[in-house]
Amino acid sequence: AACSHDPFDVSTEGVSVPLKHTNLDSLIGRSDSAQVLAVLMEQRVRTPDIIDYQLGYCFRVGGVMDSMMLHNLQVYRNNSYIRRLEKRIADKFPKLIDRTQKIGGAFVQLKAHLPKAKFPREIVYMNSSFQSSAFCTENEIGIGLERYLGAKTDVIAELPTQDFFPWIKEKMDPQYLERDAVAAWIMTHLVEEKDGANNIEAMIRWGKIIYLTEAAFPDMPKHWIMRYKESEYKWAIENERAFWDYLVDQKLLFQTNERTQANLLNDGPFTTGLPEKGPDRLGQFLGWRIMQSYMEQYDITLQELMAKPYTELLQEYEIVD
């Protein structure tokens, strides 16, 4: 029995995750036109995937070696909206070292549980032109700072509503920056995704991702771990059994329909097919609750939990009314 066992109680003594950070916007902004290419090429040696992603995909100005890249970059950065956007980013995030230390501390917690797991070497803060909140390469995490400016910031409020619905803007909350960075790394490198997974298998995979995120931030409120408001988390808890009954009654647990899976797991204003007063991603929430249920019954390590097949975890799921 695991009644008195705290699965997140672990010693971090002697555990370290060396983590550098680069503010790519600041690096480019501080360089004159003659230096920019050298700065970008030097950074590309360290983080090639991130530089190529930002220049080629986010800014659409071409690669570092493209003869027109510098001209295109200058045109992009001279745009009046982009100038204001970069100013808001600089004003909002003057001390990124604090953010990096919080992310590093979360990874130390996680490494204490998973000593053999892979962890990042560098955080690259950037303007992703609203393409990404947090994304991972082999060794780095790229964080699009513009997506953490807050919904009320003028440059966010001005975004066209046909592309950026109000619920999307509301999610651009700076309090979740560290949480998203860690969750993105866990999702990319620590919890494997299986092709053709059925709905409950995909939910439980997400449950493992969120449970590890909780282990990385053991002192944070549970609604924050889920990226919910307190009222949304309360609604999810109170309606957990109703949601489970819905999945069973509609025979959705073992379906492999991609649209249904997206409705249950993806960001949105609410979970499609369910009451609009409820939160989004209820499939992720249920997967997390399945993890919690198992760990309340068994005294095992997080490493052992991650190795458990979804069928075994599902079998031990109990809803506490």
PDB file of C-alpha atoms in Angstrom:
ATOM      1  CA  ALA A   1       0.000   0.000   0.000  1.00  0.00           C
ATOM      2  CA  ALA A   2       1.153   3.529  -0.738  1.00  0.00           C
ATOM      3  CA  CYS A   3      -1.191   5.496   1.520  1.00  0.00           C
ATOM      4  CA  SER A   4       1.565   7.437   3.292  1.00  0.00           C
ATOM      5  CA  HIS A   5       4.054   7.434   0.436  1.00  0.00           C
ATOM      6  CA  ASP A   6       4.913  10.739  -1.244  1.00  0.00           C
ATOM      7  CA  PRO A   7       6.097   9.790  -4.741  1.00  0.00           C
ATOM      8  CA  PHE A   8       7.671  13.234  -5.243  1.00  0.00           C
ATOM      9  CA  ASP A   9       9.765  13.152  -2.071  1.00  0.00           C
ATOM     10  CA  VAL A  10      13.282  12.651  -3.410  1.00  0.00           C
ATOM     11  CA  SER A  11      16.729  13.912  -2.490  1.00  0.00           C
ATOM     12  CA  THR A  12      18.381  16.241  -5.003  1.00  0.00           C
ATOM     13  CA  GLU A  13      21.704  16.291  -3.182  1.00  0.00           C
ATOM     14  CA  GLY A  14      24.534  15.941  -5.692  1.00  0.00           C
ATOM     15  CA  VAL A  15      22.152  16.179  -8.666  1.00  0.00           C
ATOM     16  CA  SER A  16      22.880  18.801 -11.317  1.00  0.00           C
ATOM     17  CA  VAL A  17      21.659  19.704 -14.792  1.00  0.00           C
ATOM     18  CA  PRO A  18      24.061  22.271 -16.311  1.00  0.00           C
ATOM     19  CA  LEU A  19      21.936  24.598 -18.387  1.00  0.00           C
ATOM     20  CA  LYS A  20      23.086  27.549 -20.484  1.00  0.00           C
ATOM     21  CA  HIS A  21      20.781  30.085 -22.026  1.00  0.00           C
ATOM     22  CA  THR A  22      20.861  32.437 -24.999  1.00  0.00           C
ATOM     23  CA  ASN A  23      18.570  35.378 -25.668  1.00  0.00           C
ATOM     24  CA  LEU A  24      18.560  35.234 -29.444  1.00  0.00           C
ATOM     25  CA  ASP A  25      16.511  38.424 -29.900  1.00  0.00           C
ATOM     26  CA  SER A  26      18.868  40.398 -27.693  1.00  0.00           C
ATOM     27  CA  LEU A  27      21.877  38.891 -29.437  1.00  0.00           C
ATOM     28  CA  ILE A  28      20.613  39.967 -32.856  1.00  0.00           C
ATOM     29  CA  GLY A  29      19.369  43.338 -31.614  1.00  0.00           C
ATOM     30  CA  ARG A  30      22.704  44.276 -30.051  1.00  0.00           C
ATOM     31  CA  SER A  31      24.649  43.470 -33.228  1.00  0.00           C
ATOM     32  CA  ASP A  32      25.094  45.958 -36.050  1.00  0.00           C
ATOM     33  CA  SER A  33      24.391  44.851 -39.608  1.00  0.00           C
ATOM     34  CA  ALA A  34      28.018  43.903 -40.181  1.00  0.00           C
ATOM     35  CA  GLN A  35      28.025  41.607 -37.146  1.00  0.00           C
ATOM     36  CA  VAL A  36      24.650  39.909 -37.475  1.00  0.00           C
ATOM     37  CA  LEU A  37      25.766  37.235 -39.937  1.00  0.00           C
ATOM     38  CA  ALA A  38      28.803  36.320 -37.801  1.00  0.00           C
ATOM     39  CA  VAL A  39      26.622  36.169 -34.677  1.00  0.00           C
ATOM     40  CA  LEU A  40      24.059  33.941 -36.368  1.00  0.00           C
ATOM     41  CA  MET A  41      26.695  31.646 -37.839  1.00  0.00           C
ATOM     42  CA  GLU A  42      28.392  31.305 -34.446  1.00  0.00           C
ATOM     43  CA  GLN A  43      25.074  30.492 -32.770  1.00  0.00           C
ATOM     44  CA  ARG A  44      24.240  28.048 -35.564  1.00  0.00           C
ATOM     45  CA  VAL A  45      27.335  26.004 -34.683  1.00  0.00           C
ATOM     46  CA  ARG A  46      25.815  25.435 -31.219  1.00  0.00           C
ATOM     47  CA  THR A  47      22.110  25.273 -32.023  1.00  0.00           C
ATOM     48  CA  PRO A  48      21.704  24.649 -35.776  1.00  0.00           C
ATOM     49  CA  ASP A  49      18.139  23.365 -35.622  1.00  0.00           C
ATOM     50  CA  ILE A  50      16.904  26.389 -33.681  1.00  0.00           C
ATOM     51  CA  ILE A  51      18.602  28.951 -35.915  1.00  0.00           C
ATOM     52  CA  ASP A  52      17.304  27.240 -39.056  1.00  0.00           C
ATOM     53  CA  TYR A  53      13.823  27.025 -37.500  1.00  0.00           C
ATOM     54  CA  GLN A  54      13.717  30.687 -36.519  1.00  0.00           C
ATOM     55  CA  LEU A  55      15.129  32.140 -39.734  1.00  0.00           C
ATOM     56  CA  GLY A  56      13.625  29.707 -42.209  1.00  0.00           C
ATOM     57  CA  TYR A  57      10.266  28.810 -40.684  1.00  0.00           C
ATOM     58  CA  CYS A  58       9.370  31.568 -38.207  1.00  0.00           C
ATOM     59  CA  PHE A  59      10.796  34.633 -39.931  1.00  0.00           C
ATOM     60  CA  ARG A  60      10.792  33.119 -43.463  1.00  0.00           C
ATOM     61  CA  VAL A  61      13.936  35.062 -44.383  1.00  0.00           C
ATOM     62  CA  GLY A  62      16.038  32.137 -45.634  1.00  0.00           C
ATOM     63  CA  GLY A  63      18.963  30.204 -44.199  1.00  0.00           C
ATOM     64  CA  VAL A  64      22.170  31.618 -42.745  1.00  0.00           C
ATOM     65  CA  MET A  65      24.023  30.964 -45.998  1.00  0.00           C
ATOM     66  CA  ASP A  66      21.275  32.456 -48.186  1.00  0.00           C
ATOM     67  CA  SER A  67      22.597  35.546 -49.999  1.00  0.00           C
ATOM     68  CA  MET A  68      19.344  37.439 -49.368  1.00  0.00           C
ATOM     69  CA  MET A  69      18.948  36.438 -45.719  1.00  0.00           C
ATOM     70  CA  LEU A  70      20.400  39.608 -44.168  1.00  0.00           C
ATOM     71  CA  HIS A  71      18.304  41.847 -46.391  1.00  0.00           C
ATOM     72  CA  ASN A  72      15.155  39.842 -45.677  1.00  0.00           C
ATOM     73  CA  LEU A  73      15.910  39.846 -41.930  1.00  0.00           C
ATOM     74  CA  GLN A  74      16.323  43.625 -41.956  1.00  0.00           C
ATOM     75  CA  VAL A  75      12.994  44.038 -43.763  1.00  0.00           C
ATOM     76  CA  TYR A  76      11.313  41.729 -41.238  1.00  0.00           C
ATOM     77  CA  ARG A  77      12.748  43.524 -38.200  1.00  0.00           C
ATOM     78  CA  ASN A  78      11.990  46.997 -39.622  1.00  0.00           C
ATOM     79  CA  ASN A  79       8.279  46.232 -39.707  1.00  0.00           C
ATOM     80  CA  SER A  80       6.586  48.585 -37.231  1.00  0.00           C
ATOM     81  CA  TYR A  81       4.617  45.799 -35.534  1.00  0.00           C
ATOM     82  CA  ILE A  82       7.730  43.603 -35.172  1.00  0.00           C
ATOM     83  CA  ARG A  83       9.654  46.533 -33.686  1.00  0.00           C
ATOM     84  CA  ARG A  84       6.935  47.009 -31.077  1.00  0.00           C
ATOM     85  CA  LEU A  85       6.724  43.260 -30.483  1.00  0.00           C
ATOM     86  CA  GLU A  86      10.460  42.993 -29.830  1.00  0.00           C
ATOM     87  CA  LYS A  87      10.248  46.020 -27.511  1.00  0.00           C
ATOM     88  CA  ARG A  88       7.469  44.370 -25.487  1.00  0.00           C
ATOM     89  CA  ILE A  89       9.495  41.143 -25.269  1.00  0.00           C
ATOM     90  CA  ALA A  90      12.564  43.029 -24.021  1.00  0.00           C
ATOM     91  CA  ASP A  91      10.504  44.953 -21.450  1.00  0.00           C
ATOM     92  CA  LYS A  92       8.629  41.857 -20.224  1.00  0.00           C
ATOM     93  CA  PHE A  93      11.682  39.603 -19.884  1.00  0.00           C
ATOM     94  CA  PRO A  94      14.660  41.704 -18.736  1.00  0.00           C
ATOM     95  CA  LYS A  95      16.195  38.938 -16.561  1.00  0.00           C
ATOM     96  CA  LEU A  96      15.920  35.586 -18.299  1.00  0.00           C
ATOM     97  CA  ILE A  97      18.521  34.059 -15.991  1.00  0.00           C
ATOM     98  CA  ASP A  98      15.770  33.773 -13.366  1.00  0.00           C
ATOM     99  CA  ARG A  99      13.600  31.821 -15.781  1.00  0.00           C
ATOM    100  CA  THR A 100      16.493  29.550 -16.725  1.00  0.00           C
ATOM    101  CA  GLN A 101      17.250  28.826 -13.074  1.00  0.00           C
ATOM    102  CA  LYS A 102      13.637  27.807 -12.446  1.00  0.00           C
ATOM    103  CA  ILE A 103      13.686  25.522 -15.475  1.00  0.00           C
ATOM    104  CA  GLY A 104      17.034  24.096 -14.369  1.00  0.00           C
ATOM    105  CA  GLY A 105      15.704  23.506 -10.865  1.00  0.00           C
ATOM    106  CA  ALA A 106      12.739  21.603 -12.284  1.00  0.00           C
ATOM    107  CA  PHE A 107      15.064  19.389 -14.307  1.00  0.00           C
ATOM    108  CA  VAL A 108      17.160  18.721 -11.202  1.00  0.00           C
ATOM    109  CA  GLN A 109      13.995  17.452  -9.470  1.00  0.00           C
ATOM    110  CA  LEU A 110      13.246  15.276 -12.460  1.00  0.00           C
ATOM    111  CA  LYS A 111      16.786  13.939 -12.765  1.00  0.00           C
ATOM    112  CA  ALA A 112      16.666  12.852  -9.123  1.00  0.00           C
ATOM    113  CA  HIS A 113      13.809  10.552 -10.159  1.00  0.00           C
ATOM    114  CA  LEU A 114      15.187   9.605 -13.582  1.00  0.00           C
ATOM    115  CA  PRO A 115      18.994   9.706 -13.295  1.00  0.00           C
ATOM    116  CA  LYS A 116      19.610   8.087 -16.685  1.00  0.00           C
ATOM    117  CA  ALA A 117      17.216  10.280 -18.636  1.00  0.00           C
ATOM    118  CA  LYS A 118      18.321  12.806 -21.250  1.00  0.00           C
ATOM    119  CA  PHE A 119      18.204  16.492 -20.296  1.00  0.00           C
ATOM    120  CA  PRO A 120      18.755  19.710 -22.290  1.00  0.00           C
ATOM    121  CA  ARG A 121      22.000  21.623 -22.464  1.00  0.00           C
ATOM    122  CA  GLU A 122      20.686  25.039 -23.452  1.00  0.00           C
ATOM    123  CA  ILE A 123      17.574  27.203 -23.451  1.00  0.00           C
ATOM    124  CA  VAL A 124      17.260  29.532 -26.437  1.00  0.00           C
ATOM    125  CA  TYR A 125      14.818  32.400 -25.903  1.00  0.00           C
ATOM    126  CA  MET A 126      13.561  33.861 -29.140  1.00  0.00           C
ATOM    127  CA  ASN A 127      10.779  35.499 -31.098  1.00  0.00           C
ATOM    128  CA  SER A 128       9.080  32.671 -32.964  1.00  0.00           C
ATOM    129  CA  SER A 129       6.623  34.945 -34.792  1.00  0.00           C
ATOM    130  CA  PHE A 130       3.836  33.136 -32.938  1.00  0.00           C
ATOM    131  CA  GLN A 131       4.821  29.722 -34.321  1.00  0.00           C
ATOM    132  CA  SER A 132       5.806  28.000 -31.055  1.00  0.00           C
ATOM    133  CA  SER A 133       5.514  28.339 -27.303  1.00  0.00           C
ATOM    134  CA  ALA A 134       8.209  25.778 -26.543  1.00  0.00           C
ATOM    135  CA  PHE A 135       9.813  23.262 -28.886  1.00  0.00           C
ATOM    136  CA  CYS A 136      12.714  20.892 -28.491  1.00  0.00           C
ATOM    137  CA  THR A 137      15.667  19.843 -30.588  1.00  0.00           C
ATOM    138  CA  GLU A 138      18.116  17.072 -29.686  1.00  0.00           C
ATOM    139  CA  ASN A 139      19.818  19.124 -26.964  1.00  0.00           C
ATOM    140  CA  GLU A 140      17.993  22.453 -26.659  1.00  0.00           C
ATOM    141  CA  ILE A 141      14.643  23.994 -25.846  1.00  0.00           C
ATOM    142  CA  GLY A 142      13.517  26.954 -27.927  1.00  0.00           C
ATOM    143  CA  ILE A 143      11.018  29.264 -26.222  1.00  0.00           C
ATOM    144  CA  GLY A 144       8.948  31.777 -28.188  1.00  0.00           C
ATOM    145  CA  LEU A 145       8.807  34.642 -25.703  1.00  0.00           C
ATOM    146  CA  GLU A 146       6.131  36.505 -27.658  1.00  0.00           C
ATOM    147  CA  ARG A 147       3.662  33.788 -26.654  1.00  0.00           C
ATOM    148  CA  TYR A 148       4.109  34.683 -22.985  1.00  0.00           C
ATOM    149  CA  LEU A 149       3.446  38.417 -23.137  1.00  0.00           C
ATOM    150  CA  GLY A 150      -0.071  38.159 -21.698  1.00  0.00           C
ATOM    151  CA  ALA A 151      -3.440  38.588 -23.409  1.00  0.00           C
ATOM    152  CA  LYS A 152      -3.791  42.246 -22.376  1.00  0.00           C
ATOM    153  CA  THR A 153      -0.492  43.363 -23.913  1.00  0.00           C
ATOM    154  CA  ASP A 154      -1.239  45.641 -26.876  1.00  0.00           C
ATOM    155  CA  VAL A 155       0.683  43.590 -29.455  1.00  0.00           C
ATOM    156  CA  ILE A 156      -1.253  40.482 -28.393  1.00  0.00           C
ATOM    157  CA  ALA A 157      -4.639  42.197 -28.264  1.00  0.00           C
ATOM    158  CA  GLU A 158      -4.029  43.450 -31.818  1.00  0.00           C
ATOM    159  CA  LEU A 159      -3.525  39.973 -33.287  1.00  0.00           C
ATOM    160  CA  PRO A 160      -6.283  39.150 -35.814  1.00  0.00           C
ATOM    161  CA  THR A 161      -9.116  37.258 -34.135  1.00  0.00           C
ATOM    162  CA  GLN A 162      -9.697  35.050 -37.176  1.00  0.00           C
ATOM    163  CA  ASP A 163      -6.277  33.467 -36.550  1.00  0.00           C
ATOM    164  CA  PHE A 164      -5.860  34.049 -32.812  1.00  0.00           C
ATOM    165  CA  PHE A 165      -9.132  33.340 -31.035  1.00  0.00           C
ATOM    166  CA  PRO A 166      -9.641  34.851 -27.567  1.00  0.00           C
ATOM    167  CA  TRP A 167      -8.904  31.497 -25.895  1.00  0.00           C
ATOM    168  CA  ILE A 168      -5.538  31.341 -27.707  1.00  0.00           C
ATOM    169  CA  LYS A 169      -4.595  34.798 -26.460  1.00  0.00           C
ATOM    170  CA  GLU A 170      -5.673  33.890 -22.920  1.00  0.00           C
ATOM    171  CA  LYS A 171      -3.182  31.016 -22.966  1.00  0.00           C
ATOM    172  CA  MET A 172      -0.291  33.420 -23.654  1.00  0.00           C
ATOM    173  CA  ASP A 173       0.273  33.715 -19.910  1.00  0.00           C
ATOM    174  CA  PRO A 174       3.842  34.300 -18.630  1.00  0.00           C
ATOM    175  CA  GLN A 175       3.266  32.202 -15.506  1.00  0.00           C
ATOM    176  CA  TYR A 176       3.374  29.032 -17.625  1.00  0.00           C
ATOM    177  CA  LEU A 177       6.692  29.633 -19.385  1.00  0.00           C
ATOM    178  CA  GLU A 178       8.762  27.320 -17.191  1.00  0.00           C
ATOM    179  CA  ARG A 179       6.023  24.708 -17.020  1.00  0.00           C
ATOM    180  CA  ASP A 180       5.683  24.597 -20.822  1.00  0.00           C
ATOM    181  CA  ALA A 181       9.447  24.344 -21.360  1.00  0.00           C
ATOM    182  CA  VAL A 182       9.731  21.340 -19.053  1.00  0.00           C
ATOM    183  CA  ALA A 183       6.572  19.657 -20.374  1.00  0.00           C
ATOM    184  CA  ALA A 184       7.800  20.085 -23.965  1.00  0.00           C
ATOM    185  CA  TRP A 185      11.082  18.350 -23.118  1.00  0.00           C
ATOM    186  CA  ILE A 186       9.281  15.521 -21.320  1.00  0.00           C
ATOM    187  CA  MET A 187       6.899  15.064 -24.249  1.00  0.00           C
ATOM    188  CA  THR A 188       9.715  15.047 -26.806  1.00  0.00           C
ATOM    189  CA  HIS A 189      12.436  13.068 -25.043  1.00  0.00           C
ATOM    190  CA  LEU A 190      11.112  11.193 -21.995  1.00  0.00           C
ATOM    191  CA  VAL A 191       7.692   9.739 -22.894  1.00  0.00           C
ATOM    192  CA  GLU A 192       7.564   7.883 -26.178  1.00  0.00           C
ATOM    193  CA  GLU A 193       4.707   8.437 -28.602  1.00  0.00           C
ATOM    194  CA  LYS A 194       3.279   5.359 -30.291  1.00  0.00           C
ATOM    195  CA  ASP A 195       1.878   5.432 -33.811  1.00  0.00           C
ATOM    196  CA  GLY A 196      -1.698   4.236 -34.033  1.00  0.00           C
ATOM    197  CA  ALA A 197      -2.359   4.497 -30.290  1.00  0.00           C
ATOM    198  CA  ASN A 198      -5.990   4.165 -29.251  1.00  0.00           C
ATOM    199  CA  ASN A 199      -7.659   6.962 -27.298  1.00  0.00           C
ATOM    200  CA  ILE A 200      -7.024   5.677 -23.786  1.00  0.00           C
ATOM    201  CA  GLU A 201      -3.431   4.769 -24.649  1.00  0.00           C
ATOM    202  CA  ALA A 202      -2.846   8.326 -25.889  1.00  0.00           C
ATOM    203  CA  MET A 203      -4.548   9.743 -22.791  1.00  0.00           C
ATOM    204  CA  ILE A 204      -2.334   7.692 -20.510  1.00  0.00           C
ATOM    205  CA  ARG A 205       0.752   8.805 -22.429  1.00  0.00           C
ATOM    206  CA  TRP A 206      -0.308  12.375 -21.697  1.00  0.00           C
ATOM    207  CA  GLY A 207      -0.965  11.361 -18.109  1.00  0.00           C
ATOM    208  CA  LYS A 208       2.677  10.297 -17.830  1.00  0.00           C
ATOM    209  CA  ILE A 209       3.835  13.608 -19.341  1.00  0.00           C
ATOM    210  CA  ILE A 210       1.805  15.650 -16.863  1.00  0.00           C
ATOM    211  CA  TYR A 211       2.744  13.430 -13.929  1.00  0.00           C
ATOM    212  CA  LEU A 212       6.436  13.974 -14.694  1.00  0.00           C
ATOM    213  CA  THR A 213       5.739  17.695 -15.020  1.00  0.00           C
ATOM    214  CA  GLU A 214       4.188  17.553 -11.558  1.00  0.00           C
ATOM    215  CA  ALA A 215       7.286  15.731 -10.279  1.00  0.00           C
ATOM    216  CA  ALA A 216       9.434  18.533 -11.716  1.00  0.00           C
ATOM    217  CA  PHE A 217       7.331  21.166  -9.909  1.00  0.00           C
ATOM    218  CA  PRO A 218       6.156  19.314  -6.780  1.00  0.00           C
ATOM    219  CA  ASP A 219       5.266  22.471  -4.860  1.00  0.00           C
ATOM    220  CA  MET A 220       3.104  24.059  -7.536  1.00  0.00           C
ATOM    221  CA  PRO A 221      -0.732  23.930  -7.431  1.00  0.00           C
ATOM    222  CA  LYS A 222      -2.329  21.131  -9.372  1.00  0.00           C
ATOM    223  CA  HIS A 223      -4.410  23.475 -11.521  1.00  0.00           C
ATOM    224  CA  TRP A 224      -1.166  25.165 -12.627  1.00  0.00           C
ATOM    225  CA  ILE A 225       0.329  21.778 -13.558  1.00  0.00           C
ATOM    226  CA  MET A 226      -2.672  21.201 -15.852  1.00  0.00           C
ATOM    227  CA  ARG A 227      -2.568  24.789 -17.154  1.00  0.00           C
ATOM    228  CA  TYR A 228      -6.100  25.252 -15.827  1.00  0.00           C
ATOM    229  CA  LYS A 229      -7.722  28.036 -13.871  1.00  0.00           C
ATOM    230  CA  GLU A 230      -8.706  26.955 -10.355  1.00  0.00           C
ATOM    231  CA  SER A 231     -12.369  26.897 -11.389  1.00  0.00           C
ATOM    232  CA  GLU A 232     -11.570  24.708 -14.413  1.00  0.00           C
ATOM    233  CA  TYR A 233      -9.606  22.244 -12.293  1.00  0.00           C
ATOM    234  CA  LYS A 234     -12.456  22.080  -9.773  1.00  0.00           C
ATOM    235  CA  TRP A 235     -14.937  21.402 -12.582  1.00  0.00           C
ATOM    236  CA  ALA A 236     -12.729  18.625 -13.977  1.00  0.00           C
ATOM    237  CA  ILE A 237     -12.426  16.964 -10.564  1.00  0.00           C
ATOM    238  CA  GLU A 238     -16.167  17.198  -9.890  1.00  0.00           C
ATOM    239  CA  ASN A 239     -17.021  15.786 -13.312  1.00  0.00           C
ATOM    240  CA  GLU A 240     -14.334  13.109 -13.537  1.00  0.00           C
ATOM    241  CA  ARG A 241     -16.815  10.249 -13.152  1.00  0.00           C
ATOM    242  CA  ALA A 242     -19.235  11.782 -15.654  1.00  0.00           C
ATOM    243  CA  PHE A 243     -16.415  12.133 -18.177  1.00  0.00           C
ATOM    244  CA  TRP A 244     -15.315   8.527 -17.620  1.00  0.00           C
ATOM    245  CA  ASP A 245     -18.922   7.309 -18.005  1.00  0.00           C
ATOM    246  CA  TYR A 246     -19.213   9.311 -21.231  1.00  0.00           C
ATOM    247  CA  LEU A 247     -16.105   7.651 -22.681  1.00  0.00           C
ATOM    248  CA  VAL A 248     -17.372   4.194 -21.694  1.00  0.00           C
ATOM    249  CA  ASP A 249     -20.963   4.751 -22.863  1.00  0.00           C
ATOM    250  CA  GLN A 250     -19.825   6.134 -26.219  1.00  0.00           C
ATOM    251  CA  LYS A 251     -17.291   3.307 -26.592  1.00  0.00           C
ATOM    252  CA  LEU A 252     -14.504   5.841 -27.137  1.00  0.00           C
ATOM    253  CA  LEU A 253     -11.752   4.342 -24.969  1.00  0.00           C
ATOM    254  CA  PHE A 254     -10.316   1.958 -27.527  1.00  0.00           C
ATOM    255  CA  GLN A 255     -11.125   3.847 -30.709  1.00  0.00           C
ATOM    256  CA  THR A 256      -8.256   5.086 -32.856  1.00  0.00           C
ATOM    257  CA  ASN A 257     -10.134   7.915 -34.581  1.00  0.00           C
ATOM    258  CA  GLU A 258      -7.692  10.822 -34.982  1.00  0.00           C
ATOM    259  CA  ARG A 259     -10.346  13.534 -34.799  1.00  0.00           C
ATOM    260  CA  THR A 260     -11.818  12.140 -31.576  1.00  0.00           C
ATOM    261  CA  GLN A 261      -8.347  11.874 -30.084  1.00  0.00           C
ATOM    262  CA  ALA A 262      -7.566  15.469 -31.030  1.00  0.00           C
ATOM    263  CA  ASN A 263     -10.848  16.618 -29.476  1.00  0.00           C
ATOM    264  CA  LEU A 264      -9.945  14.916 -26.200  1.00  0.00           C
ATOM    265  CA  LEU A 265      -6.302  15.982 -26.028  1.00  0.00           C
ATOM    266  CA  ASN A 266      -5.704  19.213 -27.908  1.00  0.00           C
ATOM    267  CA  ASP A 267      -5.882  22.832 -26.775  1.00  0.00           C
ATOM    268  CA  GLY A 268      -9.175  24.600 -27.293  1.00  0.00           C
ATOM    269  CA  PRO A 269     -11.805  26.747 -25.583  1.00  0.00           C
ATOM    270  CA  PHE A 270     -13.290  23.515 -24.128  1.00  0.00           C
ATOM    271  CA  THR A 271     -13.208  19.776 -24.815  1.00  0.00           C
ATOM    272  CA  THR A 272     -15.160  19.247 -28.041  1.00  0.00           C
ATOM    273  CA  GLY A 273     -18.224  17.058 -27.549  1.00  0.00           C
ATOM    274  CA  LEU A 274     -18.541  17.949 -23.860  1.00  0.00           C
ATOM    275  CA  PRO A 275     -20.184  20.853 -21.986  1.00  0.00           C
ATOM    276  CA  GLU A 276     -18.691  24.195 -22.994  1.00  0.00           C
ATOM    277  CA  LYS A 277     -18.423  25.259 -19.344  1.00  0.00           C
ATOM    278  CA  GLY A 278     -15.764  22.558 -18.839  1.00  0.00           C
ATOM    279  CA  PRO A 279     -12.056  22.992 -19.664  1.00  0.00           C
ATOM    280  CA  ASP A 280     -10.140  21.740 -22.691  1.00  0.00           C
ATOM    281  CA  ARG A 281      -7.843  18.686 -22.747  1.00  0.00           C
ATOM    282  CA  LEU A 282      -9.991  16.544 -20.460  1.00  0.00           C
ATOM    283  CA  GLY A 283      -8.332  13.509 -22.025  1.00  0.00           C
ATOM    284  CA  GLN A 284      -4.973  14.711 -20.686  1.00  0.00           C
ATOM    285  CA  PHE A 285      -6.580  15.368 -17.306  1.00  0.00           C
ATOM    286  CA  LEU A 286      -8.021  11.857 -17.120  1.00  0.00           C
ATOM    287  CA  GLY A 287      -4.673  10.307 -18.064  1.00  0.00           C
ATOM    288  CA  TRP A 288      -3.053  12.250 -15.224  1.00  0.00           C
ATOM    289  CA  ARG A 289      -5.733  11.091 -12.789  1.00  0.00           C
ATOM    290  CA  ILE A 290      -5.054   7.497 -13.832  1.00  0.00           C
ATOM    291  CA  MET A 291      -1.375   8.030 -12.925  1.00  0.00           C
ATOM    292  CA  GLN A 292      -2.322   9.540  -9.578  1.00  0.00           C
ATOM    293  CA  SER A 293      -4.702   6.666  -8.843  1.00  0.00           C
ATOM    294  CA  TYR A 294      -2.007   4.082  -9.517  1.00  0.00           C
ATOM    295  CA  MET A 295       0.608   5.848  -7.414  1.00  0.00           C
ATOM    296  CA  GLU A 296      -1.836   6.168  -4.519  1.00  0.00           C
ATOM    297  CA  GLN A 297      -2.121   2.382  -4.487  1.00  0.00           C
ATOM    298  CA  TYR A 298       1.474   1.309  -5.131  1.00  0.00           C
ATOM    299  CA  ASP A 299       4.812   2.384  -3.682  1.00  0.00           C
ATOM    300  CA  ILE A 300       6.924   2.418  -6.827  1.00  0.00           C
ATOM    301  CA  THR A 301       9.399   4.848  -8.372  1.00  0.00           C
ATOM    302  CA  LEU A 302       8.602   7.192 -11.208  1.00  0.00           C
ATOM    303  CA  GLN A 303      11.015   5.214 -13.350  1.00  0.00           C
ATOM    304  CA  GLU A 304       8.957   2.082 -12.719  1.00  0.00           C
ATOM    305  CA  LEU A 305       5.736   3.992 -13.388  1.00  0.00           C
ATOM    306  CA  MET A 306       6.981   5.164 -16.785  1.00  0.00           C
ATOM    307  CA  ALA A 307       7.634   1.550 -17.798  1.00  0.00           C
ATOM    308  CA  LYS A 308       4.112   0.375 -16.939  1.00  0.00           C
ATOM    309  CA  PRO A 309       1.929  -0.498 -19.947  1.00  0.00           C
ATOM    310  CA  TYR A 310      -1.266   1.464 -20.303  1.00  0.00           C
ATOM    311  CA  THR A 311      -3.374  -1.658 -19.794  1.00  0.00           C
ATOM    312  CA  GLU A 312      -1.988  -2.218 -16.289  1.00  0.00           C
ATOM    313  CA  LEU A 313      -2.384   1.425 -15.317  1.00  0.00           C
ATOM    314  CA  LEU A 314      -5.957   1.502 -16.620  1.00  0.00           C
ATOM    315  CA  GLN A 315      -6.864  -1.660 -14.726  1.00  0.00           C
ATOM    316  CA  GLU A 316      -6.022  -0.020 -11.383  1.00  0.00           C
ATOM    317  CA  TYR A 317      -7.861   3.240 -12.048  1.00  0.00           C
ATOM    318  CA  GLU A 318     -10.255   4.190  -9.258  1.00  0.00           C
ATOM    319  CA  ILE A 319     -12.399   7.317  -9.112  1.00  0.00           C
ATOM    320  CA  VAL A 320     -12.688   8.815  -5.658  1.00  0.00           C
ATOM    321  CA  ASP A 321     -16.099  10.470  -5.209  1.00  0.00           C
TER     322      ASP A 321
END
